Coordinates of C-alpha atoms in Angstrom, one line a residue:
X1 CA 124.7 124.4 103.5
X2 CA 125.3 120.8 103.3
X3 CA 124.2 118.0 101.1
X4 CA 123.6 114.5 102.2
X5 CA 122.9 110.9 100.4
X6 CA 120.4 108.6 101.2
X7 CA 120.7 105.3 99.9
X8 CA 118.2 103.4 101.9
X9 CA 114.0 103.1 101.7
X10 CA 113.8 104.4 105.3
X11 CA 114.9 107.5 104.4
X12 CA 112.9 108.4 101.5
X13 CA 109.9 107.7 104.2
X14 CA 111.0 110.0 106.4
X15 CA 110.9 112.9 104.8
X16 CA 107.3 113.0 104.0
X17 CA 107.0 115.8 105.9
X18 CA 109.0 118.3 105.0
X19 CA 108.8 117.0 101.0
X20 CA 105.5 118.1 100.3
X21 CA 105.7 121.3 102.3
X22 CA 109.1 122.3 100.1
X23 CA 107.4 121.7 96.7
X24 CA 104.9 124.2 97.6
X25 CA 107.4 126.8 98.0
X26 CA 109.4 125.9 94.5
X27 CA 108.4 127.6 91.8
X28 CA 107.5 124.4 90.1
X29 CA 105.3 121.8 92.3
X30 CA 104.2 119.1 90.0
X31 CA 101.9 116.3 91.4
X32 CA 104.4 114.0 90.0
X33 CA 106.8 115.6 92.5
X34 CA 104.9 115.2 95.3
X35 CA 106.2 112.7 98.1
X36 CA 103.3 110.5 97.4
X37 CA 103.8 110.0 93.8
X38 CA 107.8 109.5 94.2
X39 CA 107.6 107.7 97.4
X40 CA 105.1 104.9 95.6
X41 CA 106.9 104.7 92.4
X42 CA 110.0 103.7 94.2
X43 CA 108.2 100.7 96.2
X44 CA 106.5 99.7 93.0
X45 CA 109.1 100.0 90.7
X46 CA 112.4 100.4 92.8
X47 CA 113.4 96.6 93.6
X48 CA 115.8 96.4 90.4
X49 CA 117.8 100.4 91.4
X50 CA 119.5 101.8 94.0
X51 CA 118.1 104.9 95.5
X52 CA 120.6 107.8 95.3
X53 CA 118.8 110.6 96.9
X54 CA 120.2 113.9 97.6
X55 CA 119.0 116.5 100.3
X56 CA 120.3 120.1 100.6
X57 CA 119.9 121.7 104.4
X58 CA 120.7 125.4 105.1
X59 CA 122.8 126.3 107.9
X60 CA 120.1 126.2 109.9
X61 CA 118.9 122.5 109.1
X62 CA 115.6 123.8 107.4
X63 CA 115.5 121.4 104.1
X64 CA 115.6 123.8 100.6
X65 CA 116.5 121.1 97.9
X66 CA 115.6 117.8 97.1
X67 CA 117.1 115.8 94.1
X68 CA 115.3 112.6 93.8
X69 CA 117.2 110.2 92.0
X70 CA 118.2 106.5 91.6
X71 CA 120.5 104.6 89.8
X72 CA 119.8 102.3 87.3
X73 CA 122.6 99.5 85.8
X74 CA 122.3 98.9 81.6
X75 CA 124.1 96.6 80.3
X76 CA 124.5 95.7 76.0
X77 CA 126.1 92.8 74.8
X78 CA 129.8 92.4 75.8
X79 CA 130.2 96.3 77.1
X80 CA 130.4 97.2 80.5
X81 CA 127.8 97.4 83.1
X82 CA 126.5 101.1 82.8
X83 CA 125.7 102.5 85.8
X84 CA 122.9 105.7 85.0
X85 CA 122.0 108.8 87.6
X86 CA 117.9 108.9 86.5
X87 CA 115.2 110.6 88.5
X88 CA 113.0 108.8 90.4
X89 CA 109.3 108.2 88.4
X90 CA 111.7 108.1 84.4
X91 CA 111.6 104.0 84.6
X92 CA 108.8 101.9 84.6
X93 CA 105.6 101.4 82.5
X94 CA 103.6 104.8 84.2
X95 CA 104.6 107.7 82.0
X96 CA 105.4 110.4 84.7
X97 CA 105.8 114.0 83.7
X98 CA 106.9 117.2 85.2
X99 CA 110.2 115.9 87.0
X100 CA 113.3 117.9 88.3
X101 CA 114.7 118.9 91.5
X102 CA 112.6 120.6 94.2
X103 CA 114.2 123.7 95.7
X104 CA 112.5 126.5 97.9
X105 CA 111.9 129.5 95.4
X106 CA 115.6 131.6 95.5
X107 CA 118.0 129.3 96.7
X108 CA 117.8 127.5 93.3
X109 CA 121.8 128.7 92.1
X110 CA 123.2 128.1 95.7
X111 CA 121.3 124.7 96.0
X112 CA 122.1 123.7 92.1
X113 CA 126.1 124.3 92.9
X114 CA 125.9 122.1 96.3
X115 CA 124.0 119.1 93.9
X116 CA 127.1 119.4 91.4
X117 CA 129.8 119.4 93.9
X118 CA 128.5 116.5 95.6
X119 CA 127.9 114.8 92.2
X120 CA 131.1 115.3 90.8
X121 CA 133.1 114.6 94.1
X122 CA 130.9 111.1 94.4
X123 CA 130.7 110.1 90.3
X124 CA 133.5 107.9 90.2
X125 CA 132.2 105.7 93.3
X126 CA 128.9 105.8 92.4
X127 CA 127.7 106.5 88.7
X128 CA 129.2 106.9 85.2
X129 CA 126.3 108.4 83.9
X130 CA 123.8 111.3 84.6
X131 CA 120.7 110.5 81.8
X132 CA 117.6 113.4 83.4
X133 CA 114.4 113.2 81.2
X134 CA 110.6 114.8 80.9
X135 CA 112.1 118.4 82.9
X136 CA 109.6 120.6 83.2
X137 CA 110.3 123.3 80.3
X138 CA 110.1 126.1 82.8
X139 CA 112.4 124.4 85.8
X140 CA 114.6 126.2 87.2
X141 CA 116.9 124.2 89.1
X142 CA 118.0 121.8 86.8
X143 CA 119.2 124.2 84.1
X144 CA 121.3 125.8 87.2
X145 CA 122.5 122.1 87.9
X146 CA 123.5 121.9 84.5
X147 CA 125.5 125.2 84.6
X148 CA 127.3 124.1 87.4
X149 CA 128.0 120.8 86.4
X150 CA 129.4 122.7 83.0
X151 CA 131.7 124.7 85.1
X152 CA 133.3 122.2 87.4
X153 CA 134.1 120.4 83.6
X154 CA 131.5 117.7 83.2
X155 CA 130.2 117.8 79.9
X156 CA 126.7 118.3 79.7
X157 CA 123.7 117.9 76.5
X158 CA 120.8 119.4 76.4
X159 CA 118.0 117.6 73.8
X160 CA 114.6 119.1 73.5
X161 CA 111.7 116.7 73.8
X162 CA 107.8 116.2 72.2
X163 CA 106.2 119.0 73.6
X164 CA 103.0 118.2 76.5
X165 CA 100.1 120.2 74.8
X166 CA 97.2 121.2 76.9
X167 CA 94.3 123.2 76.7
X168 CA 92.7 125.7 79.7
X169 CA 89.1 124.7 79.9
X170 CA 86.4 126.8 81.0
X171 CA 85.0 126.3 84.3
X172 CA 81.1 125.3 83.3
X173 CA 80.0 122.9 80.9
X174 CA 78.1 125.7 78.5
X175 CA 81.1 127.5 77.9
X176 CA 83.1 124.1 76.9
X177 CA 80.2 123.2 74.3
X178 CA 80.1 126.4 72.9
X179 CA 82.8 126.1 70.4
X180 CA 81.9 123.2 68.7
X181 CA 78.8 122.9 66.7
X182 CA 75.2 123.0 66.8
X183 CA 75.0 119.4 65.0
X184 CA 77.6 118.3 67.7
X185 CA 75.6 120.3 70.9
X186 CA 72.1 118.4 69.3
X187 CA 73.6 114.8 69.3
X188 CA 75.2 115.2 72.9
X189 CA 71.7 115.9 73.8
X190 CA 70.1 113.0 72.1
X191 CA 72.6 110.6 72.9
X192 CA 72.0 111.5 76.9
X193 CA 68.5 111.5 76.3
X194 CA 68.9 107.8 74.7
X195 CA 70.8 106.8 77.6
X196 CA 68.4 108.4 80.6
X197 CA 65.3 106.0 78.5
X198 CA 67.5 103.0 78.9
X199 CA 67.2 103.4 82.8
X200 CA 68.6 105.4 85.7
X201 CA 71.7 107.3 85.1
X202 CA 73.8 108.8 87.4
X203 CA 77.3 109.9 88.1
X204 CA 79.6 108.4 91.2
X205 CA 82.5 110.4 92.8
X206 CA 84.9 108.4 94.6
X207 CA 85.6 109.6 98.1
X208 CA 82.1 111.0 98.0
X209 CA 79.3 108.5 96.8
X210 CA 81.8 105.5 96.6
X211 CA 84.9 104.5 98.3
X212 CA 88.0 104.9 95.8
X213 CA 88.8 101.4 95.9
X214 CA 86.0 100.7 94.3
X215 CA 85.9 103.0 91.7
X216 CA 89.1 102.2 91.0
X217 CA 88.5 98.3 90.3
X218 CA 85.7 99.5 88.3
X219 CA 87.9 101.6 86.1
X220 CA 90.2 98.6 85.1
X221 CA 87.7 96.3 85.0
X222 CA 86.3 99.0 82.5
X223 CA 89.5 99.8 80.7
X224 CA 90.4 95.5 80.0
X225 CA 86.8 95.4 78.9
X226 CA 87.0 98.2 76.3
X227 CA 90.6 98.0 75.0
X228 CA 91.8 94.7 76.0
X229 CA 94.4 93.1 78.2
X230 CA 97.1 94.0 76.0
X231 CA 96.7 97.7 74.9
X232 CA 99.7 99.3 77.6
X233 CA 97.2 100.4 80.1
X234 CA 96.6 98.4 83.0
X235 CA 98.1 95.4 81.1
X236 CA 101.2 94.7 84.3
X237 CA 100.9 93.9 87.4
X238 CA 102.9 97.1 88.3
X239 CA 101.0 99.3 86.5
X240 CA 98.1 98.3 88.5
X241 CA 100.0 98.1 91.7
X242 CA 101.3 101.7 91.3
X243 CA 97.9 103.8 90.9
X244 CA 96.1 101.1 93.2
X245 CA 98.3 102.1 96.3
X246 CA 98.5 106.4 94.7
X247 CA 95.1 106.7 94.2
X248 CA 93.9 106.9 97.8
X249 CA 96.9 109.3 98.9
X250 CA 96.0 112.0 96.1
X251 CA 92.0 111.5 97.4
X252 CA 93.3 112.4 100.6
X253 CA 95.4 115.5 99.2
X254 CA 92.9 116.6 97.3
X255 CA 94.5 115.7 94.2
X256 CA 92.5 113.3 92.7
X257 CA 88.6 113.0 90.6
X258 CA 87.6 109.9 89.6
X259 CA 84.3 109.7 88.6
X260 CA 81.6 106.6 87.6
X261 CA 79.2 107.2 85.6
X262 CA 76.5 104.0 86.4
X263 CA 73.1 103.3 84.6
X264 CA 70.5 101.3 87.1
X265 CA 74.1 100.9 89.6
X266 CA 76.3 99.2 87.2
X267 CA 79.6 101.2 86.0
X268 CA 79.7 101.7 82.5
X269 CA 82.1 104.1 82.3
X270 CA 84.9 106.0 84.5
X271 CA 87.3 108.9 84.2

């Protein structure tokens, strides 16, 4: 096995290929990991880092691990310029979850030790710092990367975070209205009814009954209207940018339901 850095945009590009296909065969693909979600967070939000990306080849070439990372420079007051190992999608004002290494299901121990040689033989040159945030709780290869970087002496902390709740809906709508109550089931029905008198209501699917460009316009123009310019949603340039140039690419992957829900044609509302 061998391990190789990338430091330029090209490179992150290229490996669209194979990036996608190896998530699928880790035991923890995250949309967040995907190539399309990395690969646009870096050209939105990269121009400040340096990439610092680190593939892992068997003997045979085949690509098993991916450690997506960048380096970011903090400076305080009169202290040295910190230079911090982060991975690619902690920075900027989206809020990505899920992140970690990618590594093909099995090789996750042989692939972790290769990451920590290569980091420890290169952290003088390159970083002082390794700062890894929002793991997935059930990752697997960055717990063996922190083994590894543990035994070749680099002293490692581990702090648990705020907890991601979520809860498994059912798969019709009767079933998700069941639990709550019969005053709450009667004014769901009276507040549709209200708004089906008021004129014709129906809902929109981008990529289906309007093109996702669209739709999404008409979600921020929906969001400023209801919240404001300044409420941390949609309020940068950036921010904007970002899911602007994502949306499209998770459409096309299957990845992505945005919906409009119009009365007489007009948006008035989106999710």
């Amino acid at each position: 096995m061998h391990v190789d850095l990338h430091t330029q945009d090209d490179a992150l590009r290229a490996l669209a290929p194979e990036w996608d296909a190896l998530l699928e065969a880790s035991t923890a693909p995250s949309v967040f990991l995907t190539h399309a979600w990395v690969s646009t967070w870096w050209d939105v939000f990269g121009a400040a880092h340096q990439l610092h990306l680190l593939t892992a080849r068997d003997e045979a070439g085949a690509l098993i691990g991916i450690a997506p990372c960048f380096i970011r420079r903090e400076a305080e007051g009169f202290a040295p310029t910190l230079r911090v190992l982060m991975l690619l999608g902690q920075q900027g004002d989206t809020l990505a979850e899920e992140l970690g290494c990618i590594v093909k299901t099995g090789e996750e121990d042989r692939v972790a030790s290769a990451l920590a040689q290569h980091l420890m033989a290169s952290q003088p040159e390159h970083f002082d710092v390794i700062h890894f945030e929002r793991v997935r709780s059930d990752s697997t290869c960055v717990p063996a990367l922190v083994r590894a970087l543990d035994a070749g002496g680099l002293a490692t902390e581990r702090r648990a975070e705020q907890p991601s709740p979520y809860l498994p809906l059912p798969t019709d709508a009767d079933a998700l209205l069941q639990p709550f109550s019969k005053n709450f089931r009667s004014q769901l029905r009276s507040g549709r009814n209200r708004l089906a008198r008021e004129g014709t209501v129906e809902l929109r699917v981008a990529g289906e009954d309007v093109d996702v460009a669209t739709a999404f316009e008409s979600l921020v123009a929906l969001h400023r209207t209801r919240w404001g310019p300044d409420d941390g949603s949609f309020d940068t340039p950036d921010y904007v940018a970002f899911h602007r140039a994502l949306c499209p690419q998770l459409l096309a992957q299957g990845r992505l339901l945005l919906v409009l829900l119009c009365l007489d044609g007009t948006p008035i509302a989106a999710r």
